[in-house]
Every structure is written in structure tokens, then in C-alpha cells.
Short mmCIF file of C-alpha atoms in Angstrom, two decimals:
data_model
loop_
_atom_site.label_atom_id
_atom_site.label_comp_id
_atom_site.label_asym_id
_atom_site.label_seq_id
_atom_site.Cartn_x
_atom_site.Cartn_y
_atom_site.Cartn_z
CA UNK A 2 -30.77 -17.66 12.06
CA UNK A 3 -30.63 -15.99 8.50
CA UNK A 4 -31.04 -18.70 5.44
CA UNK A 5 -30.73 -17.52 2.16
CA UNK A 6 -30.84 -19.35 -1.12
CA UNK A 7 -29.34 -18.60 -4.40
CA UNK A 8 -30.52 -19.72 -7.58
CA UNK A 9 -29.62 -20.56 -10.81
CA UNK A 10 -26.22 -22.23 -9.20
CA UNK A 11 -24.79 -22.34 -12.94
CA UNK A 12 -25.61 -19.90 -15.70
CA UNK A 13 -24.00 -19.99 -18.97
CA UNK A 14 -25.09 -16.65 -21.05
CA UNK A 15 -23.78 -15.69 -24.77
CA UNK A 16 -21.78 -12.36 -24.63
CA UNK A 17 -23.78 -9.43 -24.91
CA UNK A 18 -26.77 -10.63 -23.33
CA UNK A 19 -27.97 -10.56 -19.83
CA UNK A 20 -27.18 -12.82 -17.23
CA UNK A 21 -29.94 -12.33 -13.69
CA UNK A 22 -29.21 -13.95 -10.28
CA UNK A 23 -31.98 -14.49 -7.83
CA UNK A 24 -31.41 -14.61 -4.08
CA UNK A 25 -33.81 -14.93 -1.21
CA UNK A 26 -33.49 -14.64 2.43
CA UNK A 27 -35.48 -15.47 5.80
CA UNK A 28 -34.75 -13.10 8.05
CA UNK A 29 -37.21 -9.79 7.80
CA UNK A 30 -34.18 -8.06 9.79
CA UNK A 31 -32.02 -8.07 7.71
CA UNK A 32 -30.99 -4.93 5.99
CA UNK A 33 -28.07 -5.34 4.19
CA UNK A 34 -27.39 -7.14 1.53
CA UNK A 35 -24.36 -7.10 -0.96
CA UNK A 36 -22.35 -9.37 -4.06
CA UNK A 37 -19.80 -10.65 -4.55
CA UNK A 38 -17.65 -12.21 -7.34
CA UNK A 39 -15.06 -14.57 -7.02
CA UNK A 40 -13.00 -15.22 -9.49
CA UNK A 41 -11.30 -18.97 -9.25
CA UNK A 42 -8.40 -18.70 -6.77
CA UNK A 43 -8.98 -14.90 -6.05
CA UNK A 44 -10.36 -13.47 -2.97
CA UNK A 45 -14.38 -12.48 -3.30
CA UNK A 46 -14.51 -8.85 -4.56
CA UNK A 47 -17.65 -6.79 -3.64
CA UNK A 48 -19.15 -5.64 -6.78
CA UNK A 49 -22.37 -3.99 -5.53
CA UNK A 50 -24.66 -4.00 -2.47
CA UNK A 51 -28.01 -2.25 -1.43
CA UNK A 52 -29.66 -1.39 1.79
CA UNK A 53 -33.26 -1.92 2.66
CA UNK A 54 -34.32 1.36 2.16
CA UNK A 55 -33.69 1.45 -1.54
CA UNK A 56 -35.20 -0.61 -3.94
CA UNK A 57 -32.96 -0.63 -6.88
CA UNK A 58 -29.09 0.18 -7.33
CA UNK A 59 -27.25 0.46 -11.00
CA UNK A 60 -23.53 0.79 -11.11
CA UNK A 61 -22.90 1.08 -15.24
CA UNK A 62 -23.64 -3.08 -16.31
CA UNK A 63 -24.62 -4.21 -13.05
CA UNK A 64 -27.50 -3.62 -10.72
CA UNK A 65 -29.12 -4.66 -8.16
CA UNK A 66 -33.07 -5.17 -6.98
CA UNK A 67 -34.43 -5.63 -3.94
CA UNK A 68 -38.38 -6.90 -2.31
CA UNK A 69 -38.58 -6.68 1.07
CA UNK A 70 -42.03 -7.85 1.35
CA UNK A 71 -41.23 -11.02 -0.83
CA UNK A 72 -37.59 -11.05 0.72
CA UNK A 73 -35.70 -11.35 -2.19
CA UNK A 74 -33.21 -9.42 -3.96
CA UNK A 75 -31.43 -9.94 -7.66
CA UNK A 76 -28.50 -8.95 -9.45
CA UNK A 77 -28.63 -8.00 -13.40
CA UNK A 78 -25.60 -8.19 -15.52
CA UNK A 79 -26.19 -6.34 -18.86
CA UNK A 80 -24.05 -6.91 -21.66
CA UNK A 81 -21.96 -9.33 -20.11
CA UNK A 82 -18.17 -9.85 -21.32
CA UNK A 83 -15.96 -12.78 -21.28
CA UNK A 84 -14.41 -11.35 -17.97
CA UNK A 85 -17.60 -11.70 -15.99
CA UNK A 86 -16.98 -15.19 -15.71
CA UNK A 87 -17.04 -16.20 -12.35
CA UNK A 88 -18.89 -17.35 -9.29
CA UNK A 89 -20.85 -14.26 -7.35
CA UNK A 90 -22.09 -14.63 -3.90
CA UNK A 91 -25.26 -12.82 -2.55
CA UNK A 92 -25.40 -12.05 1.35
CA UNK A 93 -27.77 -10.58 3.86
CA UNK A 94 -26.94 -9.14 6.87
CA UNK A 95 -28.56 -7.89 9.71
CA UNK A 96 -25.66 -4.38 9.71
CA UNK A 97 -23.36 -3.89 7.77
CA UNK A 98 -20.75 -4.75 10.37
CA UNK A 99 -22.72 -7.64 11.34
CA UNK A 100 -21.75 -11.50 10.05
CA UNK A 101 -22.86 -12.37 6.70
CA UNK A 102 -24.96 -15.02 5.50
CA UNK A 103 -23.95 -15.95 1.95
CA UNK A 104 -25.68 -18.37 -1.01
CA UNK A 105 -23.99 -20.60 -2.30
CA UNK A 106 -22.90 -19.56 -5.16
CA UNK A 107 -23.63 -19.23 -9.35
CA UNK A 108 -21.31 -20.21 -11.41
CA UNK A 109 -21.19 -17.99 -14.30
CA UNK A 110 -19.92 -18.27 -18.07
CA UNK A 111 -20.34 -15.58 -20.62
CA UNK A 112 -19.44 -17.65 -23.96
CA UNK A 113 -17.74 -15.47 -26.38
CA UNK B 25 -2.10 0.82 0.61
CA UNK B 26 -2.44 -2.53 1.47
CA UNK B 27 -5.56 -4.25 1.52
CA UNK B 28 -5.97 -7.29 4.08
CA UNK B 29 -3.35 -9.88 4.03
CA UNK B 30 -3.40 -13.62 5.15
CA UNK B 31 -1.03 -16.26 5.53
CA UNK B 32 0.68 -18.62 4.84
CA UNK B 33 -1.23 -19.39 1.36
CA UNK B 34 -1.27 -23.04 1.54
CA UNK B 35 -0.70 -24.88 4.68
CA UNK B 36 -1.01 -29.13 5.07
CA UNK B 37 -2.07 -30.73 8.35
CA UNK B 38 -2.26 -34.06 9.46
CA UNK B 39 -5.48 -34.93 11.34
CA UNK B 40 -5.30 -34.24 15.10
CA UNK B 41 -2.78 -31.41 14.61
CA UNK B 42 -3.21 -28.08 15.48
CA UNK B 43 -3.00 -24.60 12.90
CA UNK B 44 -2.63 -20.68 13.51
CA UNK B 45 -3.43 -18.60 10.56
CA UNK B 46 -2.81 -15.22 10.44
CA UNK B 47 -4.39 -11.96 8.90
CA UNK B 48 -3.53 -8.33 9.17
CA UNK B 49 -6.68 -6.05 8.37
CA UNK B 50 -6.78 -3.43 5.40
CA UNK B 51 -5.22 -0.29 6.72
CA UNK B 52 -7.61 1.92 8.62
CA UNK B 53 -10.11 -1.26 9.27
CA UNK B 54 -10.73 -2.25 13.14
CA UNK B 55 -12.85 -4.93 12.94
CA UNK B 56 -12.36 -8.49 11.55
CA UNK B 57 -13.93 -11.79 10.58
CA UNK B 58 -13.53 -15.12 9.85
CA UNK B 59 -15.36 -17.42 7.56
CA UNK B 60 -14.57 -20.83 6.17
CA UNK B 61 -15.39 -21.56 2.62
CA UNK B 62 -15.63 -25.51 1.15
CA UNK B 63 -15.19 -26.24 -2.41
CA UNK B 64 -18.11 -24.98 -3.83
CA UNK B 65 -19.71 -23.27 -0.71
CA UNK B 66 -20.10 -20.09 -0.19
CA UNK B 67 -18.29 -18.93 2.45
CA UNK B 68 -19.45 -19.72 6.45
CA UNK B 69 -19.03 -16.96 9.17
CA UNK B 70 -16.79 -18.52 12.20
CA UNK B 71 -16.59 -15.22 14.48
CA UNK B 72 -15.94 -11.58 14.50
CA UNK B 73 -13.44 -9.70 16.64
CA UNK B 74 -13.37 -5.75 17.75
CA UNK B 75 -11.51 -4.44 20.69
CA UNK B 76 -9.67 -7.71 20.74
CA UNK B 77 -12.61 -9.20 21.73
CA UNK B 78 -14.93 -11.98 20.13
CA UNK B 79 -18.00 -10.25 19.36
CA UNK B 80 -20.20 -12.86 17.16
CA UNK B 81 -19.44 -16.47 16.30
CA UNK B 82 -21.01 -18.67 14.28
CA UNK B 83 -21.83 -22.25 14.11
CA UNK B 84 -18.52 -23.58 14.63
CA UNK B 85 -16.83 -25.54 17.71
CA UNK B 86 -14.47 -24.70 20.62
CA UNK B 87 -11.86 -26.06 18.67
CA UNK B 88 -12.21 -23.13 16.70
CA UNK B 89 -10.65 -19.78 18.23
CA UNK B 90 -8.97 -16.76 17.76
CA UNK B 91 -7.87 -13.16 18.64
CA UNK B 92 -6.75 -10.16 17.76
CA UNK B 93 -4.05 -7.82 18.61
CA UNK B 94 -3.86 -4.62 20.04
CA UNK B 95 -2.77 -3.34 15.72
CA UNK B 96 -5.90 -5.04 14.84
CA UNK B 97 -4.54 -8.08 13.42
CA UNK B 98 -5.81 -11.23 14.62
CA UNK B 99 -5.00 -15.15 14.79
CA UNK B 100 -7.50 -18.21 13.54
CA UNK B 101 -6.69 -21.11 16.02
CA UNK B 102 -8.01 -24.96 14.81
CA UNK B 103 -7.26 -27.79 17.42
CA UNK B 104 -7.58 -31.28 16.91
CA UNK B 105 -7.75 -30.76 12.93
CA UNK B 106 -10.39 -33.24 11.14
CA UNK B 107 -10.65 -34.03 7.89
CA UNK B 108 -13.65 -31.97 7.14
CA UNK B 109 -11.57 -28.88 8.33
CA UNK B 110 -9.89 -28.59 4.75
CA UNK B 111 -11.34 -25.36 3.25
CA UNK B 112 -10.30 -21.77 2.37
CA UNK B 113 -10.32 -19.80 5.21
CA UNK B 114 -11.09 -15.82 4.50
CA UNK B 115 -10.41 -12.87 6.57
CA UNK B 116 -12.43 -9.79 6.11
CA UNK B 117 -11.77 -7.08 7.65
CA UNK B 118 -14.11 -3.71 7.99
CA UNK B 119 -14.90 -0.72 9.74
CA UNK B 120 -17.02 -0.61 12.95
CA UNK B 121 -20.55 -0.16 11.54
CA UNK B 122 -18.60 0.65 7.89
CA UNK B 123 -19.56 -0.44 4.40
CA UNK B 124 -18.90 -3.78 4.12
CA UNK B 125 -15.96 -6.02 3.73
CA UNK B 126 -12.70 -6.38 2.13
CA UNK B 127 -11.51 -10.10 2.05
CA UNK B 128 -8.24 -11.15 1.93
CA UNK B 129 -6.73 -14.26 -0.65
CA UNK B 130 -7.30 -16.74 1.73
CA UNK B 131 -5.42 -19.99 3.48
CA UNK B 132 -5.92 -23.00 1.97
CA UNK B 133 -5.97 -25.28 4.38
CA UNK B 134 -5.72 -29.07 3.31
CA UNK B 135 -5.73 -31.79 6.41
CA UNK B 136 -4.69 -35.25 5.54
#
């Protein structure tokens, strides 16, 4: 089945600067692969995904890369804030419908 | 509109019991899944039902079950509870072949 790895799996960042989380995954079938944040306590909330057929997705400080020939895919935070504290999840799935496969997790601080 | 609710919230088993947890999907949403996160995990995909039927599962035992309803709600079933059971279990529910999922808060299941 799918594996995919997640790395740093803590990242402390001063505000204002960038914070980048690197994911790779095993499967070349895969084709979908979003993010998620969870705050501590909350449910995870998607923040941004990408399909295989695009390379790159920006949604205003966030965005998302993707290498299908190297199988990995990254998420940027520019400018981060106090508030995107939290741990975010990458996941690759074969559909979108399909069961996910998450990392395990970085655990992000944005020191004010 | 309601997004997708679980419950109960918290829930404490002793080992060898048995626990139902509940979720009713996002309204509009037709499909859902299960996945069991441990502290610091990311979460783990137990199975996926549509048509009130099991349509994936993951790496998890029989004691593990479920189903859904004909409103598209659906049941998590754990027999003979061990201690390694104790987790957050998410429900996520989606649309056939839709974008993604939306995960509800969670049970927090503890077994003592």
C-alpha cells in the first residue's frame, strides 16, 4: 500500500517568515493529495490540496507544490502568524473519494 | 448547515468491553469514513461505507466494524476493547467521487 513520510515533524519559525513542509509518497497512483491542519483538540481542517495534473496551487499565504516524477509534494506558508500554529497533515490518495494515507504530522510554532 | 457530527465526545472503557460510536455525515455527503488517530499520529483509515455498504477497509481487525444507515449516518463498532484501542476516532464524511473530506471533532476514546 501507499507510505508517505512527512518531514520536519517540528518546525518552530519567527512570525513573518516562511515555514515549508515536505511530504513524500510511494505509490505512483496516487493522484490526490491534500493538508490539513489540526489545531490541538479541533477536528483536522483541509486547508489546501492539489491533483496530479497541476504542479503548483497558491491560495493567498499558502501553497502547495507537487513532483510526480520524484513523488513528493510541499506546502509553503508565507508570512506566517501566531494563528498558524498547529500540526498539518499531508495525504495522498489514490481518488479523491478513496482512503487517505496521512504523515504523521509537523508540529508547527510561529513565535511572535 | 451542519457539518459532520460525532459522539459522545469522550467515552471510557474497560478492557474487554465493547463501544458504538456514532457520526452523522455533513448534510448533502453520502459517503463516510473512519480513521483512528494516536497521540501524535496522524490519523489511520479503518473503512469506508457508501450504499450502506463497506467499501474499503484498512489495516484493522474484525473486531473493528461498522455501518451505515439508510440517512447516511453510520456506527463504529470495537469488540473486545484493548488497551492500545485508546485514540481519537474521526469521521469524515464526503461526496461520492467529491472533493475531499470534512472531519468531524472526534471520540476520544480512553480504555483502561
Amino acid at each position: 500500500g501507499e507510505n508517505v513520510e512527512q518531514h520536519p515533524s517540528t518546525l518552530s519559525v519567527q512570525e513573518g517568515d516562511s515555514a515549508v513542509i515536505k511530504c513524500t509518497y510511494s505509490d505512483s497512483a496516487s493522484n490526490y493529495f491534500p493538508w490539513y491542519k489540526q489545531e490541538l483538540g479541533k477536528r483536522p481542517q483541509l486547508i489546501i490540496d492539489i491533483r496530479s495534473n497541476v504542479g503548483e496551487k497558491k491560495d493567498q499565504r499558502i501553497a502547495v507544490t507537487l513532483n510526480k516524477t520524484a513523488k513528493h509534494f510541499s506546502l509553503h506558508i508565507t508570512e506566517t502568524q501566531p494563528e498558524d500554529s498547529a500540526v498539518y497533515f499531508c495525504a495522498a490518495s489514490i481518488r479523491t473519494g478513496n482512503q487517505f494515507y496521512f504523515g504523521t504530522g509537523t508540529s508547527l510554532t510561529v513565535i511572535p | 448547515d451542519a457539518g459532520v457530527t460525532q459522539s459522545p465526545t469522550h467515552l471510557i472503557k474497560t478492557r474487554g468491553q465493547q463501544v458504538t460510536l456514532r457520526c452523522s455525515p455533513k448534510s448533502g455527503h453520502d459517503t463516510v469514513s473512519w480513521y483512528q488517530q494516536a497521540l501524535g499520529q496522524g490519523p489511520q483509515f479503518i473503512f469506508q461505507y457508501y450504499e450502506e455498504e463497506e467499501r474499503q477497509r484498512g489495516n484493522f481487525p474484525d473486531r473493528f466494524s461498522g455501518h451505515q444507515f439508510p440517512n447516511y449516518s453510520s456506527e463504529l463498532n470495537v469488540n473486545a476493547l484493548l488497551l492500545g484501542d485508546s485514540a481519537l476516532y474521526l469521521c469524515a464524511s464526503s461526496l461520492e467521487l467529491g472533493l475531499g473530506y470534512t472531519f468531524g471533532s472526534g471520540t476520544r476514546l480512553t480504555v483502561v
